[in-house]
CSV table of C-alpha atoms and ligand atoms in Angstrom, one decimal:
chain,number,residue,atom,x,y,z
A,1,MET,CA,22.4,-0.8,-12.2
A,2,ILE,CA,18.6,0.0,-11.9
A,3,LYS,CA,18.1,3.7,-11.5
A,4,VAL,CA,15.1,4.7,-9.1
A,5,ALA,CA,13.2,7.9,-8.7
A,6,VAL,CA,11.3,8.6,-5.5
A,7,THR,CA,8.2,10.8,-5.2
A,8,GLY,CA,7.3,12.0,-1.7
A,9,ALA,CA,11.1,12.2,-1.2
A,10,ALA,CA,10.7,14.2,2.1
A,11,GLY,CA,7.8,12.1,3.4
A,12,ARG,CA,7.9,9.3,6.1
A,13,MET,CA,8.0,6.6,3.5
A,14,GLY,CA,10.0,8.4,0.9
A,15,GLY,CA,13.0,9.0,3.1
A,16,ARG,CA,13.2,5.4,4.3
A,17,ILE,CA,12.8,4.3,0.6
A,18,ILE,CA,15.8,6.6,-0.5
A,19,THR,CA,18.0,5.2,2.5
A,20,LEU,CA,17.2,1.5,1.6
A,21,VAL,CA,17.7,2.0,-2.2
A,22,THR,CA,21.3,3.3,-1.4
A,23,GLU,CA,21.9,0.1,0.7
A,24,ALA,CA,20.4,-2.3,-2.0
A,25,GLU,CA,22.8,-4.1,-4.4
A,26,GLY,CA,22.2,-3.1,-8.0
A,27,LEU,CA,20.0,-0.2,-7.3
A,28,LYS,CA,20.8,3.6,-7.1
A,29,VAL,CA,18.8,6.8,-6.5
A,30,ALA,CA,18.6,8.7,-9.7
A,31,GLY,CA,15.9,11.2,-8.9
A,32,ALA,CA,13.8,12.7,-6.0
A,33,VAL,CA,10.6,14.7,-6.1
A,34,GLU,CA,8.6,16.8,-3.8
A,35,MET,CA,5.5,19.0,-4.2
A,36,ALA,CA,6.0,22.5,-5.7
A,37,GLY,CA,6.7,24.9,-2.9
A,38,HIS,CA,8.0,22.1,-0.4
A,39,PRO,CA,10.8,23.7,2.0
A,40,ARG,CA,13.2,20.8,1.2
A,41,LEU,CA,13.3,21.4,-2.7
A,42,ASP,CA,16.8,21.8,-4.0
A,43,GLU,CA,18.4,20.0,-1.0
A,44,ASP,CA,20.2,16.7,-1.5
A,45,ALA,CA,17.8,13.8,-1.2
A,46,GLY,CA,20.2,11.7,0.8
A,47,TYR,CA,20.8,14.5,3.3
A,48,VAL,CA,17.1,15.0,3.7
A,49,ALA,CA,16.6,11.2,4.2
A,50,GLY,CA,19.5,11.2,6.7
A,51,CYS,CA,21.7,8.8,4.8
A,52,GLY,CA,24.4,11.2,3.6
A,53,ASP,CA,24.7,13.2,0.4
A,54,LEU,CA,23.9,11.4,-2.8
A,55,GLY,CA,24.5,14.1,-5.4
A,56,VAL,CA,20.6,14.0,-6.3
A,57,LYS,CA,18.7,17.2,-5.6
A,58,ILE,CA,15.0,17.2,-4.8
A,59,THR,CA,13.0,18.7,-7.6
A,60,ASP,CA,9.4,19.5,-8.1
A,61,SER,CA,9.5,18.2,-11.7
A,62,LEU,CA,8.7,14.5,-12.2
A,63,GLU,CA,9.8,14.6,-15.8
A,64,LEU,CA,13.2,15.8,-14.8
A,65,ALA,CA,13.6,13.3,-12.1
A,66,LEU,CA,12.6,10.5,-14.4
A,67,SER,CA,15.0,11.6,-17.2
A,68,ASP,CA,17.8,9.3,-15.8
A,69,ALA,CA,15.5,6.7,-14.0
A,70,ASP,CA,14.1,3.4,-15.0
A,71,VAL,CA,11.5,3.1,-12.3
A,72,LEU,CA,9.5,5.4,-10.0
A,73,ILE,CA,8.7,4.5,-6.4
A,74,ASP,CA,5.6,6.6,-5.3
A,75,PHE,CA,4.4,6.9,-1.9
A,76,THR,CA,2.4,10.2,-1.9
A,77,TRP,CA,-1.3,11.1,-2.1
A,78,PRO,CA,-3.9,9.7,-4.3
A,79,ASP,CA,-4.4,12.6,-6.7
A,80,VAL,CA,-0.7,13.0,-7.0
A,81,THR,CA,-0.1,9.2,-7.6
A,82,VAL,CA,-2.6,9.0,-10.4
A,83,GLY,CA,-1.0,12.0,-12.3
A,84,ASN,CA,2.5,10.4,-11.8
A,85,ALA,CA,1.1,7.2,-13.2
A,86,GLU,CA,-0.1,8.9,-16.3
A,87,ILE,CA,3.3,10.4,-16.7
A,88,CYS,CA,5.1,7.1,-16.2
A,89,ALA,CA,2.8,5.4,-18.8
A,90,LYS,CA,3.6,8.1,-21.2
A,91,LEU,CA,7.3,8.0,-20.8
A,92,GLY,CA,7.3,4.1,-20.6
A,93,LYS,CA,8.8,4.1,-17.0
A,94,ALA,CA,8.1,1.5,-14.6
A,95,MET,CA,6.3,2.3,-11.4
A,96,VAL,CA,5.8,0.9,-7.9
A,97,VAL,CA,2.7,2.4,-6.3
A,98,GLY,CA,2.4,2.3,-2.5
A,99,THR,CA,-0.1,5.1,-2.0
A,100,THR,CA,-3.3,4.1,-0.4
A,101,GLY,CA,-6.7,5.5,-0.2
A,102,LEU,CA,-7.4,5.7,-4.0
A,103,ASN,CA,-11.0,5.7,-5.1
A,104,GLN,CA,-12.4,3.5,-7.8
A,105,GLU,CA,-11.9,6.0,-10.6
A,106,GLN,CA,-8.2,6.6,-9.5
A,107,LYS,CA,-7.6,2.8,-9.4
A,108,LYS,CA,-8.9,2.6,-13.0
A,109,ILE,CA,-6.2,5.1,-14.1
A,110,ILE,CA,-3.6,2.9,-12.3
A,111,ASN,CA,-4.9,0.0,-14.2
A,112,ARG,CA,-4.7,1.8,-17.5
A,113,ALA,CA,-1.1,2.8,-16.8
A,114,GLY,CA,-0.4,-0.9,-16.4
A,115,GLU,CA,-1.5,-1.4,-20.0
A,116,GLN,CA,1.4,0.7,-21.2
A,117,THR,CA,4.2,0.1,-18.6
A,118,PRO,CA,4.8,-2.4,-15.8
A,119,VAL,CA,3.4,-1.4,-12.5
A,120,VAL,CA,3.3,-2.8,-9.1
A,121,PHE,CA,0.3,-1.7,-7.1
A,122,ALA,CA,0.1,-3.0,-3.6
A,123,PRO,CA,-1.7,-1.4,-0.5
A,124,ASN,CA,0.9,-3.2,1.6
A,125,MET,CA,4.4,-4.0,0.6
A,126,SER,CA,5.4,-6.2,3.6
A,127,VAL,CA,6.3,-9.9,3.3
A,128,GLY,CA,4.3,-10.7,6.4
A,129,VAL,CA,1.2,-9.0,5.3
A,130,ASN,CA,1.3,-10.7,1.9
A,131,VAL,CA,1.6,-14.0,3.6
A,132,CYS,CA,-1.5,-13.2,5.6
A,133,PHE,CA,-3.3,-12.3,2.3
A,134,LYS,CA,-2.5,-15.8,1.1
A,135,ILE,CA,-3.5,-17.6,4.2
A,136,LEU,CA,-6.7,-15.5,4.8
A,137,LYS,CA,-8.0,-16.8,1.5
A,138,GLU,CA,-7.6,-20.4,2.7
A,139,ILE,CA,-9.0,-19.8,6.2
A,140,ALA,CA,-12.0,-18.0,4.7
A,141,ALA,CA,-12.6,-20.7,2.1
A,142,THR,CA,-12.4,-23.5,4.7
A,143,LEU,CA,-14.4,-22.0,7.3
A,144,GLY,CA,-17.2,-21.0,4.9
A,145,ASP,CA,-20.2,-19.2,6.0
A,146,ASP,CA,-20.4,-20.5,9.6
A,147,PHE,CA,-17.9,-17.9,11.0
A,148,ASP,CA,-18.7,-14.2,11.2
A,149,VAL,CA,-15.9,-12.0,9.8
A,150,GLU,CA,-14.7,-8.8,11.5
A,151,ILE,CA,-11.6,-6.6,10.7
A,152,VAL,CA,-9.9,-4.2,13.0
A,153,GLU,CA,-7.1,-1.9,12.1
A,154,LEU,CA,-5.0,0.4,14.1
A,155,HIS,CA,-2.7,3.2,12.7
A,156,HIS,CA,-1.0,6.4,13.8
A,157,LYS,CA,-2.9,9.6,14.2
A,158,MET,CA,-1.4,11.2,11.0
A,159,LYS,CA,-2.8,8.7,8.7
A,160,LYS,CA,-5.2,10.4,6.2
A,161,ASP,CA,-7.3,7.4,4.9
A,162,SER,CA,-9.7,5.1,6.6
A,163,PRO,CA,-10.0,2.1,6.8
A,164,SER,CA,-6.4,1.2,5.7
A,165,GLY,CA,-5.8,-0.1,2.0
A,166,THR,CA,-4.6,-3.2,3.7
A,167,ALA,CA,-7.8,-3.7,5.7
A,168,VAL,CA,-9.9,-3.3,2.6
A,169,ARG,CA,-7.7,-5.7,0.7
A,170,MET,CA,-8.2,-8.2,3.6
A,171,GLY,CA,-11.9,-7.7,3.4
A,172,GLU,CA,-11.8,-8.2,-0.5
A,173,ILE,CA,-9.9,-11.3,-0.3
A,174,VAL,CA,-12.3,-12.8,2.4
A,175,ALA,CA,-15.4,-11.7,0.5
A,176,ASP,CA,-14.0,-13.3,-2.7
A,177,ALA,CA,-13.3,-16.4,-1.0
A,178,LEU,CA,-16.9,-16.6,0.4
A,179,GLY,CA,-18.3,-15.7,-2.9
A,180,ARG,CA,-19.6,-12.2,-1.7
A,181,ASP,CA,-19.2,-8.7,-3.0
A,182,TYR,CA,-17.1,-6.8,-0.6
A,183,ASN,CA,-18.7,-3.4,-1.6
A,184,GLU,CA,-22.2,-4.9,-0.7
A,185,VAL,CA,-21.3,-6.7,2.6
A,186,ALA,CA,-18.7,-4.3,4.2
A,187,ASN,CA,-20.1,-2.4,7.2
A,188,TYR,CA,-18.1,0.4,8.5
A,189,HIS,CA,-20.4,1.8,11.1
A,190,ARG,CA,-22.6,0.4,13.9
A,191,GLU,CA,-24.4,2.7,16.2
A,192,GLY,CA,-27.8,2.7,18.2
A,193,MET,CA,-30.5,0.0,17.4
A,194,CYS,CA,-28.9,-1.3,14.2
A,195,GLY,CA,-30.3,-4.8,14.6
A,196,GLU,CA,-28.8,-8.2,14.6
A,197,ARG,CA,-25.7,-8.8,12.4
A,198,PRO,CA,-26.5,-10.2,9.0
A,199,HIS,CA,-24.4,-13.3,8.6
A,200,GLU,CA,-22.8,-12.2,5.3
A,201,GLU,CA,-21.7,-8.8,6.7
A,202,ILE,CA,-17.9,-8.1,7.0
A,203,GLY,CA,-17.3,-5.7,9.8
A,204,MET,CA,-14.6,-3.0,9.5
A,205,GLN,CA,-13.4,-1.0,12.5
A,206,THR,CA,-10.5,1.5,12.7
A,207,VAL,CA,-8.6,2.9,15.6
A,208,ARG,CA,-6.3,6.0,15.2
A,209,GLY,CA,-3.8,7.2,17.8
A,210,GLY,CA,-0.2,8.2,18.5
A,211,ASP,CA,2.5,6.5,16.4
A,212,ILE,CA,1.1,3.1,15.8
A,213,VAL,CA,2.9,2.0,12.6
A,214,GLY,CA,0.1,-0.4,11.7
A,215,GLU,CA,-1.8,-3.4,13.0
A,216,HIS,CA,-4.4,-5.6,11.5
A,217,THR,CA,-6.5,-8.3,12.9
A,218,VAL,CA,-9.1,-10.5,11.0
A,219,TYR,CA,-11.5,-12.2,13.4
A,220,PHE,CA,-13.5,-15.4,12.3
A,221,VAL,CA,-16.1,-15.8,15.0
A,222,GLY,CA,-17.9,-19.0,15.2
A,223,MET,CA,-20.3,-20.5,17.9
A,224,GLY,CA,-17.9,-21.3,20.8
A,225,GLU,CA,-14.6,-20.6,19.1
A,226,ARG,CA,-12.9,-18.0,17.1
A,227,ILE,CA,-9.7,-17.6,15.1
A,228,GLU,CA,-7.7,-14.2,15.2
A,229,LEU,CA,-5.1,-13.5,12.5
A,230,THR,CA,-3.1,-10.5,13.4
A,231,HIS,CA,-0.2,-8.7,11.7
A,232,ARG,CA,1.7,-6.0,13.6
A,233,ALA,CA,4.1,-3.7,11.9
A,234,MET,CA,7.0,-2.7,14.2
A,235,SER,CA,8.6,-0.2,11.8
A,236,ARG,CA,8.1,1.4,8.3
A,237,ASP,CA,11.2,-0.3,6.9
A,238,MET,CA,9.4,-3.5,6.0
A,239,PHE,CA,7.1,-1.5,3.7
A,240,ALA,CA,10.0,0.4,2.2
A,241,ARG,CA,12.1,-2.8,1.9
A,242,GLY,CA,9.2,-4.3,0.0
A,243,ALA,CA,8.8,-1.4,-2.3
A,244,VAL,CA,12.6,-1.5,-3.1
A,245,ARG,CA,12.3,-5.1,-3.8
A,246,ALA,CA,9.5,-4.5,-6.2
A,247,ALA,CA,11.4,-1.8,-8.0
A,248,GLY,CA,14.2,-4.4,-8.6
A,249,TRP,CA,11.8,-7.0,-9.7
A,250,LEU,CA,10.0,-4.9,-12.3
A,251,ALA,CA,13.2,-4.3,-14.3
A,252,GLY,CA,12.6,-5.8,-17.7
A,253,LYS,CA,9.1,-7.0,-17.0
A,254,PRO,CA,6.4,-6.4,-19.8
A,255,PRO,CA,3.7,-3.9,-19.2
A,256,GLY,CA,1.2,-5.1,-16.7
A,257,LEU,CA,-0.5,-4.5,-13.3
A,258,TYR,CA,1.4,-6.6,-10.7
A,259,ASP,CA,0.8,-7.0,-7.1
A,260,MET,CA,3.3,-8.0,-4.1
A,261,GLN,CA,2.0,-11.6,-4.4
A,262,ALA,CA,3.7,-11.7,-7.7
A,263,VAL,CA,6.8,-9.9,-6.6
A,264,LEU,CA,7.3,-12.3,-3.7
A,265,GLY,CA,6.3,-15.4,-5.7
A,266,LEU,CA,3.3,-16.1,-3.4
A,267,GLU,CA,0.8,-16.7,-6.3
B,1,NAD,P1,3.8,11.4,4.1
B,1,NAD,O1,2.6,12.5,4.2
B,1,NAD,O2,4.8,11.4,5.1
B,1,NAD,O3,4.5,11.5,2.8
B,1,NAD,C1,4.0,12.0,1.6
B,1,NAD,C2,4.8,12.8,0.8
B,1,NAD,O4,4.4,13.1,-0.6
B,1,NAD,C3,4.9,14.3,1.5
B,1,NAD,O5,6.3,14.5,1.8
B,1,NAD,C4,4.4,15.3,0.4
B,1,NAD,O6,5.0,16.5,0.6
B,1,NAD,C5,4.7,14.5,-0.8
B,1,NAD,N1,4.0,15.1,-1.9
B,1,NAD,C6,2.7,15.7,-2.1
B,1,NAD,N2,2.5,16.0,-3.3
B,1,NAD,C7,3.6,15.7,-4.1
B,1,NAD,C8,3.9,15.8,-5.5
B,1,NAD,N3,3.1,16.4,-6.3
B,1,NAD,N4,5.0,15.4,-5.9
B,1,NAD,C9,6.0,14.7,-5.0
B,1,NAD,N5,5.7,14.5,-3.7
B,1,NAD,C10,4.6,15.1,-3.3
B,1,NAD,O7,3.0,10.1,4.1
B,1,NAD,P2,3.6,8.6,4.2
B,1,NAD,O8,3.4,8.1,5.7
B,1,NAD,O9,5.0,8.5,3.7
B,1,NAD,O10,2.7,7.8,3.4
B,1,NAD,C11,2.5,8.1,1.9
B,1,NAD,C12,1.5,7.1,1.3
B,1,NAD,O11,2.0,5.6,1.4
B,1,NAD,C13,0.1,7.0,2.2
B,1,NAD,O12,-1.0,6.8,1.2
B,1,NAD,C14,0.2,5.8,3.1
B,1,NAD,O13,-1.0,5.1,3.3
B,1,NAD,C15,1.0,4.8,2.0
B,1,NAD,N6,1.6,3.8,2.7
B,1,NAD,C16,1.7,2.5,2.0
B,1,NAD,C17,2.4,1.4,2.5
B,1,NAD,C18,2.4,0.3,1.5
B,1,NAD,O14,3.1,-0.7,2.0
B,1,NAD,N7,1.8,0.2,0.5
B,1,NAD,C19,2.9,1.5,3.6
B,1,NAD,C20,3.0,2.7,4.3
B,1,NAD,C21,2.4,3.9,3.9
């Protein structure tokens, strides 16, 4: 039995992850964590998630939650996630990182944790998006420099980071396939007399509103034709299911930084 602790236990993703862990064969919830002062502390994690009592109380101590766990699933906030990664590395606990919006420094801390313990770090845990990642590389490499690349992503109005981690990853994959440096060619803003579009640019636009779970479209626009690759998320469960699958996959793996391509065997 693989024992799982969940941080952000009362959050949108945390609640679904707790529920899906209880439904997964060979996995059980062994710990649940929320931030100090959270109104749901000391309540049963299963009750809060809406899947019935589990006998696991939500605590604000990660060390306590990990004392009987093999792996942590973390969908929280960037500064919280990096602190949690350092604790997992110190204690030798495996970790699945779903949090997005990490800056370069914070990503380095996750990389370092991967040197000491097995870590899956993926901005998008859905099977469909990861298949998109794989075919995006092929499309970009095949079309080459003749097609302009633009990415548009839509999310709910509560989302804190922009653009989404998934959209950035898509941009990085396309840039890599075209031999460009994403950080140099990404353009997040056009307004006024900004001139003609440089051909190497990768445009990135975000839409925020209502309860959109998540949509991503990559446009490859040529002269007289265009390809649009779109992924639409209909519910959060596919992310949560991917995270639970990653937690099961990590058991027994050596230290290392893995992504969902590895978990899903898409490499
Ligand atoms: P949310 O705000 O609903 O949940 C975050 C939770 O973390 C909150 O309940 C908050 O109280 C809790 N938290 C804050 N500090 C904490 C601490 N110190 N210890 C424990 N818990 C703490 O957000 P959400 O919609 O669940 O998203 C969380 C993150 O997951 C975001 O970064 C989001 O972009 C990302 N996300 C990733 C994927 C993916 O597939 N990788 C999919 C969906 C969302």
